[in-house]
């Protein structure tokens, strides 16, 4: 029964009820939706060799709190080997509750490795669209892995033409590296506005914002096509937020209340394999492996970071170009627990490729236009947290094929990673691929693509300011990255093309243009 059949059947039931033909039975009937509750689509994520997380949320009135009563609702789920959902291999019932906005997180197990599956939900006589997912390969497998990474999908600033094209790619998984939503009122050049204009950092605000994003059909298509591995950046809570605020600060209570609301709404809307949030805490960092080929360390660069440097007046006083606070050894981007976990994980990894998937720019970039002068002022990215970055770079010298995947900048960058960025002759020890935004900042005012490293930043191999995503093919001997650009985000449909292809060869850190 497709959605139109279902709505027709519901209308007929309603008509029968109105005629009294269902009479006294109505009270004992199970829940029947009179509107489609699957308005936010379906999703899957965090694939393992034997399982995957399935997600949906019941929201018949998505832009106004969801439209569900307080009662729990049983949601049936099915996993099948075919798109027609006839060869069912797993099924069950999940109790969706109002405290988590009637969201569904099913952790399916017992599946076969590296296999495509289809899934669907049913509740109250309604049926969800069918989603497609894929398990990870067994740890003994070394076949190629095709994936994409993306970030920064400001709904107001553009249509999801990138997602429409992403959904048509031949991929096994998608990594999303933060700014899934943008909090607050629409800003900048507004292509489509939010239906809810007010904003007060409450759970209701965040829920309605996720719902608005998730009603987009192109975003739904990209979720329904592949499992996603998601982390967050700042806008899932608030622009440039950092950890909490120190306990004695009177702003602390409000900041942590916003964080609790943001984290809970994130959890309610993402296909993540994490424990449910506990107040302002949600453990999101985790690692996933793709066969024996690759390990992905997925970081949380927000929850545990030291407060951002407020104003870097000291810039000109330091010969290195760094604010003194940037190199303060007591400050941290990852927090001590996550940092120790990452360094140990990189040290213990036996896979030939090792990816660090995270939200913000990792490499050094000198923004001073003057020769002989340096300004390292990216205080919200790793430039403001140099000590943690140096520990990771030091560890990269003994890591096999380390590649950092990043977002946040709303442009594409490719960097050679150096253990000592101050020495241009220092060997390259790793690679950073930074992907542009899906829609944030809209179409470029002037299109720019540059392959020649600027003299101040010889580690920068590529710059490009289109909207899009990065498509990757990982083989045992090389990683191929296609920077995919859409023709526009100002209109609902667009073409996609490859602006540049870069290759990282096994054992040769740094990307070369193909
Ligand atoms: Fe962003
Ligand atoms: Ca950001």
Short mmCIF file of C-alpha atoms and ligand atoms in Angstrom, two decimals:
data_model
loop_
_atom_site.label_atom_id
_atom_site.label_comp_id
_atom_site.label_asym_id
_atom_site.label_seq_id
_atom_site.Cartn_x
_atom_site.Cartn_y
_atom_site.Cartn_z
CA UNK A 1 0.00 0.00 0.00
CA UNK A 2 1.63 3.27 -0.99
CA UNK A 3 1.06 6.52 0.79
CA UNK A 4 -1.86 7.61 -1.38
CA UNK A 5 -3.60 4.24 -0.90
CA UNK A 6 -3.06 4.56 2.82
CA UNK A 7 -4.48 8.07 2.97
CA UNK A 8 -7.43 6.89 0.89
CA UNK A 9 -8.03 3.96 3.23
CA UNK A 10 -7.83 6.25 6.24
CA UNK A 11 -10.32 8.63 4.67
CA UNK A 12 -12.70 5.70 4.05
CA UNK A 13 -12.28 4.54 7.66
CA UNK A 14 -13.00 8.06 8.86
CA UNK A 15 -16.11 8.16 6.65
CA UNK A 16 -17.30 4.81 8.03
CA UNK A 17 -16.69 6.00 11.57
CA UNK A 18 -18.68 9.16 10.83
CA UNK A 19 -21.58 7.02 9.60
CA UNK A 20 -21.49 5.13 12.87
CA UNK A 21 -20.67 1.84 11.15
CA UNK A 22 -17.62 1.28 13.37
CA UNK A 23 -19.75 2.27 16.33
CA UNK A 24 -18.72 1.00 19.72
CA UNK A 25 -15.65 -0.76 18.36
CA UNK A 26 -13.86 2.58 17.86
CA UNK A 27 -12.66 2.80 21.46
CA UNK A 28 -10.84 -0.53 21.35
CA UNK A 29 -9.31 0.02 17.90
CA UNK A 30 -5.51 0.37 17.84
CA UNK A 31 -4.05 3.75 16.97
CA UNK A 32 -4.91 4.90 13.45
CA UNK A 33 -3.16 7.92 11.96
CA UNK A 34 -5.37 10.26 9.98
CA UNK A 35 -2.26 11.97 8.60
CA UNK A 36 1.03 10.45 7.39
CA UNK A 37 3.32 10.15 10.46
CA UNK A 38 6.44 9.48 8.33
CA UNK A 39 6.86 13.07 7.11
CA UNK A 40 10.56 13.12 8.10
CA UNK A 41 11.56 10.11 6.03
CA UNK A 42 13.76 7.23 7.13
CA UNK A 43 17.48 6.86 7.71
CA UNK A 44 20.14 4.33 8.65
CA UNK A 45 23.59 4.75 10.11
CA UNK A 46 26.75 3.56 11.87
CA UNK A 47 27.05 0.29 9.90
CA UNK A 48 28.83 -2.72 11.40
CA UNK A 49 29.65 -5.98 9.57
CA UNK A 50 26.53 -7.56 11.12
CA UNK A 51 24.18 -4.65 11.68
CA UNK A 52 23.07 -1.08 11.26
CA UNK A 53 20.97 1.53 13.08
CA UNK A 54 17.54 2.23 11.58
CA UNK A 55 15.88 5.59 12.27
CA UNK A 56 12.59 7.34 11.83
CA UNK A 57 10.40 9.66 13.87
CA UNK A 58 6.60 9.80 13.99
CA UNK A 59 5.60 13.39 13.22
CA UNK A 60 2.20 13.85 11.52
CA UNK A 61 2.51 17.61 12.17
CA UNK A 62 6.27 18.03 11.71
CA UNK A 63 6.63 21.82 11.92
CA UNK A 64 4.60 22.25 15.10
CA UNK A 65 5.99 19.85 17.68
CA UNK A 66 5.27 16.68 15.72
CA UNK A 67 1.55 16.38 16.39
CA UNK A 68 1.75 13.22 18.51
CA UNK A 69 -0.20 12.53 21.72
CA UNK A 70 1.77 11.65 24.87
CA UNK A 71 1.10 7.90 24.65
CA UNK A 72 3.84 5.53 23.50
CA UNK A 73 3.36 4.02 20.03
CA UNK A 74 4.52 0.63 18.78
CA UNK A 75 6.48 0.95 15.54
CA UNK A 76 7.04 -2.26 13.57
CA UNK A 77 10.23 -2.48 11.51
CA UNK A 78 11.28 -4.86 8.74
CA UNK A 79 14.63 -5.54 7.08
CA UNK A 80 14.60 -7.40 3.75
CA UNK A 81 17.04 -8.60 1.14
CA UNK A 82 14.99 -7.08 -1.68
CA UNK A 83 13.54 -3.68 -2.44
CA UNK A 84 10.01 -5.13 -2.70
CA UNK A 85 10.38 -6.16 0.98
CA UNK A 86 9.34 -9.78 0.34
CA UNK A 87 12.52 -11.56 1.54
CA UNK A 88 12.36 -10.33 5.15
CA UNK A 89 15.35 -11.32 7.28
CA UNK A 90 14.80 -9.30 10.47
CA UNK A 91 11.77 -7.66 12.04
CA UNK A 92 10.61 -6.34 15.38
CA UNK A 93 8.65 -3.72 17.26
CA UNK A 94 10.07 -0.57 18.83
CA UNK A 95 8.23 1.40 21.49
CA UNK A 96 8.46 5.06 20.47
CA UNK A 97 7.90 7.43 23.38
CA UNK A 98 7.02 11.09 23.74
CA UNK A 99 10.11 11.90 25.87
CA UNK A 100 12.23 11.27 22.75
CA UNK A 101 9.73 12.87 20.35
CA UNK A 102 8.51 9.44 19.18
CA UNK A 103 11.85 8.86 17.48
CA UNK A 104 12.91 5.32 16.60
CA UNK A 105 16.47 3.96 16.92
CA UNK A 106 16.60 0.25 16.10
CA UNK A 107 20.01 -1.41 16.39
CA UNK A 108 19.61 -4.33 14.00
CA UNK A 109 22.06 -7.22 14.28
CA UNK A 110 22.46 -10.64 12.68
CA UNK A 111 22.91 -9.30 9.15
CA UNK A 112 25.50 -10.43 6.59
CA UNK A 113 28.61 -8.28 5.99
CA UNK A 114 28.93 -5.94 2.99
CA UNK A 115 25.39 -6.50 1.82
CA UNK A 116 22.63 -4.16 0.68
CA UNK A 117 19.37 -4.34 2.66
CA UNK A 118 16.08 -2.48 2.46
CA UNK A 119 13.98 -1.46 5.47
CA UNK A 120 10.58 -0.01 6.29
CA UNK A 121 8.52 1.01 9.31
CA UNK A 122 4.81 0.63 10.08
CA UNK A 123 2.74 2.31 12.78
CA UNK A 124 -0.95 2.96 13.27
CA UNK A 125 -1.85 1.60 9.84
CA UNK A 126 0.72 3.84 8.14
CA UNK A 127 3.74 2.67 6.21
CA UNK A 128 7.03 4.53 5.79
CA UNK A 129 8.96 4.85 2.54
CA UNK A 130 11.48 2.04 1.95
CA UNK A 131 15.11 2.90 2.76
CA UNK A 132 18.23 1.21 1.46
CA UNK A 133 21.25 0.51 3.62
CA UNK A 134 24.42 -1.53 3.58
CA UNK A 135 26.44 -3.33 6.22
CA UNK A 136 30.20 -2.84 6.58
CA UNK A 137 32.52 -5.51 5.17
CA UNK A 138 33.96 -8.22 7.43
CA UNK A 139 37.29 -7.28 9.05
CA UNK A 140 39.04 -9.81 6.81
CA UNK A 141 37.82 -8.12 3.59
CA UNK A 142 39.89 -5.64 1.58
CA UNK A 143 37.57 -4.63 -1.25
CA UNK A 144 37.25 -0.99 -2.32
CA UNK A 145 35.08 1.34 -0.27
CA UNK A 146 33.10 4.11 -1.97
CA UNK A 147 31.88 6.89 0.29
CA UNK A 148 31.19 10.62 0.34
CA UNK A 149 31.52 13.28 2.97
CA UNK A 150 29.49 16.47 3.35
CA UNK A 151 28.71 19.21 5.86
CA UNK A 152 26.94 22.53 6.45
CA UNK A 153 23.42 22.38 5.01
CA UNK A 154 21.88 25.75 5.85
CA UNK A 155 18.26 25.25 4.75
CA UNK A 156 17.50 28.94 4.40
CA UNK A 157 20.55 29.67 2.26
CA UNK A 158 19.93 27.12 -0.46
CA UNK A 159 18.09 24.15 -1.91
CA UNK A 160 19.55 20.69 -1.35
CA UNK A 161 20.50 20.15 -4.99
CA UNK A 162 23.72 18.58 -3.69
CA UNK A 163 21.74 15.96 -1.75
CA UNK A 164 19.61 15.16 -4.82
CA UNK A 165 22.81 14.37 -6.72
CA UNK A 166 24.47 12.67 -3.75
CA UNK A 167 21.51 10.26 -3.56
CA UNK A 168 22.20 9.17 -7.15
CA UNK A 169 25.88 8.33 -6.55
CA UNK A 170 27.11 4.74 -6.22
CA UNK A 171 28.23 4.76 -2.56
CA UNK A 172 28.39 2.48 0.45
CA UNK A 173 28.16 5.21 3.11
CA UNK A 174 28.02 8.97 3.70
CA UNK A 175 29.88 10.86 6.42
CA UNK A 176 28.26 14.08 7.61
CA UNK A 177 30.69 16.34 9.43
CA UNK A 178 28.53 18.92 11.16
CA UNK A 179 26.17 21.88 10.85
CA UNK A 180 23.26 19.56 10.00
CA UNK A 181 20.97 22.38 11.18
CA UNK A 182 21.56 26.07 11.79
CA UNK A 183 19.97 27.37 14.94
CA UNK A 184 18.23 30.74 15.22
CA UNK A 185 16.57 32.88 12.59
CA UNK A 186 17.52 32.71 8.92
CA UNK A 187 20.50 34.90 8.08
CA UNK A 188 22.38 35.97 4.98
CA UNK A 189 20.96 35.65 1.48
CA UNK A 190 17.71 33.80 2.19
CA UNK A 191 16.54 31.43 -0.55
CA UNK A 192 13.75 29.79 1.54
CA UNK A 193 12.74 30.83 5.03
CA UNK A 194 11.88 28.81 8.11
CA UNK A 195 8.19 28.42 8.89
CA UNK A 196 8.90 29.17 12.55
CA UNK A 197 10.58 32.57 12.95
CA UNK A 198 11.04 32.94 16.73
CA UNK A 199 13.89 31.23 18.56
CA UNK A 200 14.59 30.70 22.27
CA UNK A 201 16.99 27.71 22.42
CA UNK A 202 14.33 25.35 23.82
CA UNK A 203 13.94 21.65 23.01
CA UNK A 204 10.79 22.55 21.06
CA UNK A 205 12.79 25.03 18.93
CA UNK A 206 15.48 22.48 18.06
CA UNK A 207 12.91 19.75 17.32
CA UNK A 208 10.96 21.93 14.92
CA UNK A 209 14.19 23.04 13.23
CA UNK A 210 15.35 19.45 12.63
CA UNK A 211 11.87 18.62 11.39
CA UNK A 212 11.92 21.50 8.91
CA UNK A 213 15.27 20.36 7.52
CA UNK A 214 14.13 16.75 7.38
CA UNK A 215 10.95 17.51 5.43
CA UNK A 216 13.23 18.30 2.46
CA UNK A 217 12.73 15.54 -0.13
CA UNK A 218 16.32 15.66 -1.41
CA UNK A 219 17.76 15.26 2.09
CA UNK A 220 15.32 12.39 2.68
CA UNK A 221 16.48 10.75 -0.57
CA UNK A 222 20.16 10.95 0.46
CA UNK A 223 19.33 9.37 3.84
CA UNK A 224 17.18 6.66 2.25
CA UNK A 225 19.95 5.76 -0.21
CA UNK A 226 22.92 5.07 2.13
CA UNK A 227 23.81 4.64 5.79
CA UNK A 228 25.17 7.88 7.27
CA UNK A 229 27.87 8.33 9.88
CA UNK A 230 27.18 11.66 11.54
CA UNK A 231 29.01 14.01 13.86
CA UNK A 232 28.18 17.57 14.79
CA UNK A 233 29.79 20.99 14.72
CA UNK A 234 28.66 24.20 16.45
CA UNK A 235 25.30 25.07 14.84
CA UNK A 236 23.60 21.96 16.23
CA UNK A 237 23.63 24.06 19.44
CA UNK A 238 24.89 27.60 18.86
CA UNK A 239 27.41 29.41 16.64
CA UNK A 240 31.01 28.79 17.79
CA UNK A 241 30.04 27.35 21.17
CA UNK A 242 32.77 25.61 23.13
CA UNK A 243 32.16 22.94 25.74
CA UNK A 244 30.32 24.44 28.68
CA UNK A 245 31.22 27.63 30.46
CA UNK A 246 33.15 27.43 33.73
CA UNK A 247 31.01 26.43 36.66
CA UNK A 248 31.21 29.75 38.53
CA UNK A 249 30.11 31.72 35.47
CA UNK A 250 26.44 32.80 35.82
CA UNK A 251 25.92 32.05 32.10
CA UNK A 252 26.76 28.39 32.75
CA UNK A 253 23.25 27.21 33.55
CA UNK A 254 21.74 28.70 30.40
CA UNK A 255 24.56 27.40 28.20
CA UNK A 256 24.20 23.86 29.50
CA UNK A 257 20.39 24.00 29.17
CA UNK A 258 20.79 24.97 25.49
CA UNK A 259 23.33 22.20 25.02
CA UNK A 260 20.98 19.64 26.63
CA UNK A 261 18.17 20.69 24.30
CA UNK A 262 20.41 20.71 21.22
CA UNK A 263 21.98 17.35 22.00
CA UNK A 264 18.64 15.69 22.71
CA UNK A 265 17.11 16.96 19.46
CA UNK A 266 20.24 15.84 17.57
CA UNK A 267 19.90 12.35 19.04
CA UNK A 268 16.18 12.23 18.27
CA UNK A 269 16.83 12.98 14.58
CA UNK A 270 20.03 11.10 13.75
CA UNK A 271 20.66 7.40 12.99
CA UNK A 272 23.49 7.23 15.56
CA UNK A 273 24.67 4.26 17.59
CA UNK A 274 25.15 6.17 20.82
CA UNK A 275 23.62 6.02 24.27
CA UNK A 276 20.70 8.46 24.63
CA UNK A 277 21.78 11.88 25.92
CA UNK A 278 22.05 12.49 29.64
CA UNK A 279 21.33 16.18 30.18
CA UNK A 280 24.12 18.17 28.49
CA UNK A 281 26.21 15.04 27.80
CA UNK A 282 26.15 12.77 24.76
CA UNK A 283 29.10 10.55 23.90
CA UNK A 284 29.35 10.93 20.15
CA UNK A 285 33.00 10.17 19.34
CA UNK A 286 33.49 6.63 18.07
CA UNK A 287 35.40 4.59 15.52
CA UNK A 288 34.12 2.44 12.66
CA UNK A 289 36.04 0.09 10.43
CA UNK A 290 35.50 -0.78 6.79
CA UNK A 291 36.84 -4.29 6.44
CA UNK A 292 40.56 -4.65 6.96
CA UNK A 293 41.06 -1.58 4.77
CA UNK A 294 40.21 1.48 6.84
CA UNK A 295 39.43 2.78 10.29
CA UNK A 296 37.39 5.97 10.70
CA UNK A 297 37.84 7.91 13.93
CA UNK A 298 34.76 10.13 14.19
CA UNK A 299 35.47 13.05 16.52
CA UNK A 300 33.40 15.43 18.65
CA UNK A 301 35.26 18.76 18.53
CA UNK A 302 32.65 20.74 20.53
CA UNK A 303 31.54 19.07 23.73
CA UNK A 304 34.88 18.96 25.53
CA UNK A 305 36.79 21.92 24.07
CA UNK A 306 38.26 24.71 26.15
CA UNK A 307 36.55 28.10 25.73
CA UNK A 308 37.35 29.87 22.50
CA UNK A 309 39.99 32.58 22.66
CA UNK A 310 37.84 35.70 22.96
CA UNK A 311 40.04 38.19 21.16
CA UNK A 312 43.56 37.64 19.97
CA UNK A 313 45.08 41.06 20.55
CA UNK A 314 48.46 39.50 21.24
CA UNK A 315 48.87 38.48 17.60
CA UNK A 316 51.61 40.85 16.67
CA UNK A 317 53.48 40.20 19.90
CA UNK A 318 54.34 36.58 19.14
CA UNK A 319 57.05 35.89 16.58
CA UNK A 320 55.42 32.54 15.72
CA UNK A 321 52.18 34.27 14.67
CA UNK A 322 50.08 32.31 17.17
CA UNK A 323 48.06 33.87 19.96
CA UNK A 324 49.71 32.80 23.21
CA UNK A 325 46.42 31.13 24.20
CA UNK A 326 46.46 28.96 21.05
CA UNK A 327 49.61 27.23 22.27
CA UNK A 328 48.62 27.11 25.96
CA UNK A 329 49.17 23.44 26.93
CA UNK A 330 46.24 23.49 29.37
CA UNK A 331 43.75 24.17 26.56
CA UNK A 332 42.22 21.28 24.61
CA UNK A 333 40.02 20.73 21.56
CA UNK A 334 39.11 17.11 22.29
CA UNK A 335 39.16 16.88 26.07
CA UNK A 336 41.63 14.57 27.77
CA UNK A 337 39.50 11.41 27.48
CA UNK A 338 38.77 11.71 23.77
CA UNK A 339 42.34 12.79 23.03
CA UNK A 340 43.78 9.73 24.79
CA UNK A 341 41.24 7.50 22.99
CA UNK A 342 42.21 8.92 19.58
CA UNK A 343 45.97 8.72 20.13
CA UNK A 344 45.66 5.14 21.39
CA UNK A 345 43.33 4.19 18.55
CA UNK A 346 45.69 5.60 15.92
CA UNK A 347 48.59 3.79 17.62
CA UNK A 348 46.75 0.46 17.84
CA UNK A 349 45.18 0.54 14.36
CA UNK A 350 46.19 -2.29 12.05
CA UNK A 351 44.33 -1.01 8.96
CA UNK A 352 46.38 0.42 6.06
CA UNK A 353 44.20 3.58 5.91
CA UNK A 354 43.21 5.73 8.88
CA UNK A 355 40.70 8.56 8.62
CA UNK A 356 39.97 11.23 11.20
CA UNK A 357 36.45 12.49 10.37
CA UNK A 358 35.67 15.72 12.20
CA UNK A 359 34.08 19.12 11.85
CA UNK A 360 36.68 21.91 11.55
CA UNK A 361 39.83 22.81 9.57
CA UNK A 362 42.88 20.95 10.87
CA UNK A 363 45.81 22.36 8.87
CA UNK A 364 47.64 25.58 9.52
CA UNK A 365 46.80 28.54 7.35
CA UNK A 366 48.60 31.88 7.46
CA UNK A 367 46.11 34.68 6.84
CA UNK A 368 48.60 37.56 6.84
CA UNK A 369 48.93 39.07 3.37
CA UNK A 370 52.36 40.50 4.25
CA UNK A 371 55.51 38.56 3.51
CA UNK A 372 57.63 37.89 6.59
CA UNK A 373 54.60 38.35 8.86
CA UNK A 374 52.35 35.60 10.16
CA UNK A 375 48.79 35.62 11.45
CA UNK A 376 47.33 32.30 12.60
CA UNK A 377 43.91 33.41 13.70
CA UNK A 378 41.46 30.55 13.12
CA UNK A 379 40.56 30.50 16.78
CA UNK A 380 37.42 28.35 16.29
CA UNK A 381 39.25 25.63 14.36
CA UNK A 382 42.43 23.69 15.22
CA UNK A 383 44.51 26.88 14.92
CA UNK A 384 43.13 27.80 18.33
CA UNK A 385 44.06 24.41 19.82
CA UNK A 386 47.61 23.85 18.64
CA UNK A 387 48.72 21.53 21.44
CA UNK A 388 46.10 18.84 20.72
CA UNK A 389 46.82 19.16 16.99
CA UNK A 390 50.54 18.69 17.52
CA UNK A 391 49.95 15.49 19.53
CA UNK A 392 47.88 14.11 16.65
CA UNK A 393 50.46 15.19 14.05
CA UNK A 394 53.20 13.54 16.11
CA UNK A 395 51.13 10.35 16.18
CA UNK A 396 50.53 10.57 12.41
CA UNK A 397 54.29 10.04 11.84
CA UNK A 398 53.76 6.37 12.79
CA UNK A 399 50.18 6.00 11.46
CA UNK A 400 49.56 4.24 8.15
CA UNK A 401 48.07 6.63 5.56
CA UNK A 402 46.48 9.21 7.90
CA UNK A 403 43.78 11.33 6.22
CA UNK A 404 41.78 14.06 7.97
CA UNK A 405 38.27 14.75 6.62
CA UNK A 406 36.85 18.15 7.60
CA UNK A 407 33.99 20.59 7.04
CA UNK A 408 32.97 24.01 8.43
CA UNK A 409 34.81 26.29 5.98
CA UNK A 410 32.06 26.29 3.28
CA UNK A 411 34.79 25.93 0.61
CA UNK A 412 36.97 23.03 -0.52
CA UNK A 413 40.60 22.78 0.63
CA UNK A 414 43.27 20.10 0.19
CA UNK A 415 46.29 20.33 2.50
CA UNK A 416 49.59 18.57 3.02
CA UNK A 417 49.89 17.99 6.75
CA UNK A 418 53.28 18.80 8.27
CA UNK A 419 54.62 17.89 11.66
CA UNK A 420 56.17 21.35 11.66
CA UNK A 421 54.16 23.77 9.51
CA UNK A 422 56.72 26.52 10.17
CA UNK A 423 59.28 24.60 8.09
CA UNK A 424 58.20 24.47 4.43
CA UNK A 425 60.84 21.81 3.80
CA UNK A 426 59.42 19.53 6.50
CA UNK A 427 58.17 16.22 5.09
CA UNK A 428 54.44 15.78 4.49
CA UNK A 429 53.13 13.26 7.01
CA UNK A 430 49.42 13.20 6.23
CA UNK A 431 46.62 14.62 4.11
CA UNK A 432 43.61 16.80 4.85
CA UNK A 433 40.58 16.85 2.56
CA UNK A 434 38.18 19.61 3.60
CA UNK A 435 34.77 19.50 1.93
CA UNK A 436 32.62 22.47 0.99
CA UNK A 437 29.06 23.09 2.20
CA UNK A 438 25.92 21.46 0.85
CA UNK A 439 24.17 24.86 0.79
CA UNK A 440 25.59 27.22 3.46
CA UNK A 441 26.59 30.65 2.09
CA UNK A 442 24.67 29.94 -1.13
CA UNK A 443 26.05 30.14 -4.65
CA UNK A 444 29.54 31.67 -4.92
CA UNK A 445 29.44 35.37 -5.78
CA UNK A 446 32.53 34.90 -7.93
CA UNK A 447 33.49 31.31 -8.74
CA UNK A 448 37.06 30.51 -7.74
CA UNK A 449 39.15 27.36 -8.24
CA UNK A 450 42.88 27.42 -7.54
CA UNK A 451 45.48 24.66 -7.81
CA UNK A 452 48.69 26.65 -7.34
CA UNK A 453 49.79 26.76 -3.70
CA UNK A 454 49.97 30.36 -2.45
CA UNK A 455 53.49 31.36 -1.39
CA UNK A 456 52.36 32.03 2.19
CA UNK A 457 50.67 28.59 2.42
CA UNK A 458 52.66 26.05 0.39
CA UNK A 459 50.79 23.24 2.21
CA UNK A 460 47.53 24.30 0.50
CA UNK A 461 47.14 22.25 -2.71
CA UNK A 462 43.60 23.20 -3.75
CA UNK A 463 40.99 25.82 -3.09
CA UNK A 464 37.48 25.94 -4.58
CA UNK A 465 34.32 27.76 -3.52
CA UNK A 466 31.45 25.82 -5.10
CA UNK A 467 28.67 24.10 -3.15
CA UNK A 468 28.67 20.30 -3.15
CA UNK A 469 30.30 17.30 -1.49
CA UNK A 470 33.35 15.07 -1.83
CA UNK A 471 33.05 11.60 -3.37
CA UNK A 472 35.79 9.13 -2.47
CA UNK A 473 36.88 5.72 -3.70
CA UNK A 474 39.29 3.96 -1.37
CA UNK A 475 41.29 1.08 -2.78
CA UNK A 476 44.12 -0.74 -1.00
CA UNK A 477 46.71 1.19 -3.04
CA UNK A 478 45.11 4.64 -3.26
CA UNK A 479 42.36 7.03 -2.26
CA UNK A 480 40.64 8.93 -5.07
CA UNK A 481 38.69 12.05 -4.06
CA UNK A 482 36.35 13.79 -6.50
CA UNK A 483 35.29 17.29 -5.47
CA UNK A 484 31.70 17.43 -6.72
CA UNK A 485 30.12 20.82 -7.40
CA UNK A 486 26.48 21.67 -8.10
CA UNK A 487 25.58 24.33 -10.67
CA UNK A 488 23.33 26.22 -8.21
CA UNK A 489 21.51 26.04 -4.87
CA UNK A 490 19.20 28.97 -5.70
CA UNK A 491 16.85 26.69 -7.63
CA UNK A 492 15.44 23.29 -6.58
CA UNK A 493 17.33 21.31 -9.22
CA UNK A 494 20.85 21.49 -10.56
CA UNK A 495 23.53 19.56 -12.39
CA UNK A 496 26.64 18.18 -10.70
CA UNK A 497 30.18 17.98 -12.02
CA UNK A 498 33.66 17.19 -10.74
CA UNK A 499 35.75 20.31 -10.18
CA UNK A 500 38.92 18.42 -9.32
CA UNK A 501 40.16 14.93 -8.55
CA UNK A 502 42.95 14.32 -6.05
CA UNK A 503 44.70 11.04 -5.32
CA UNK A 504 46.54 9.91 -2.21
CA UNK A 505 48.84 6.97 -2.96
CA UNK A 506 49.50 4.30 -0.36
CA UNK A 507 52.64 5.18 1.61
CA UNK A 508 52.94 8.68 0.04
CA UNK A 509 51.24 11.23 2.32
CA UNK A 510 49.78 14.29 0.64
CA UNK A 511 47.36 14.47 -2.29
CA UNK A 512 48.35 14.84 -5.93
CA UNK A 513 46.07 16.24 -8.59
CA UNK A 514 44.88 13.47 -10.91
FE1 LIG B 1 28.70 25.65 8.60
CA1 LIG B 2 30.60 25.38 11.84
#
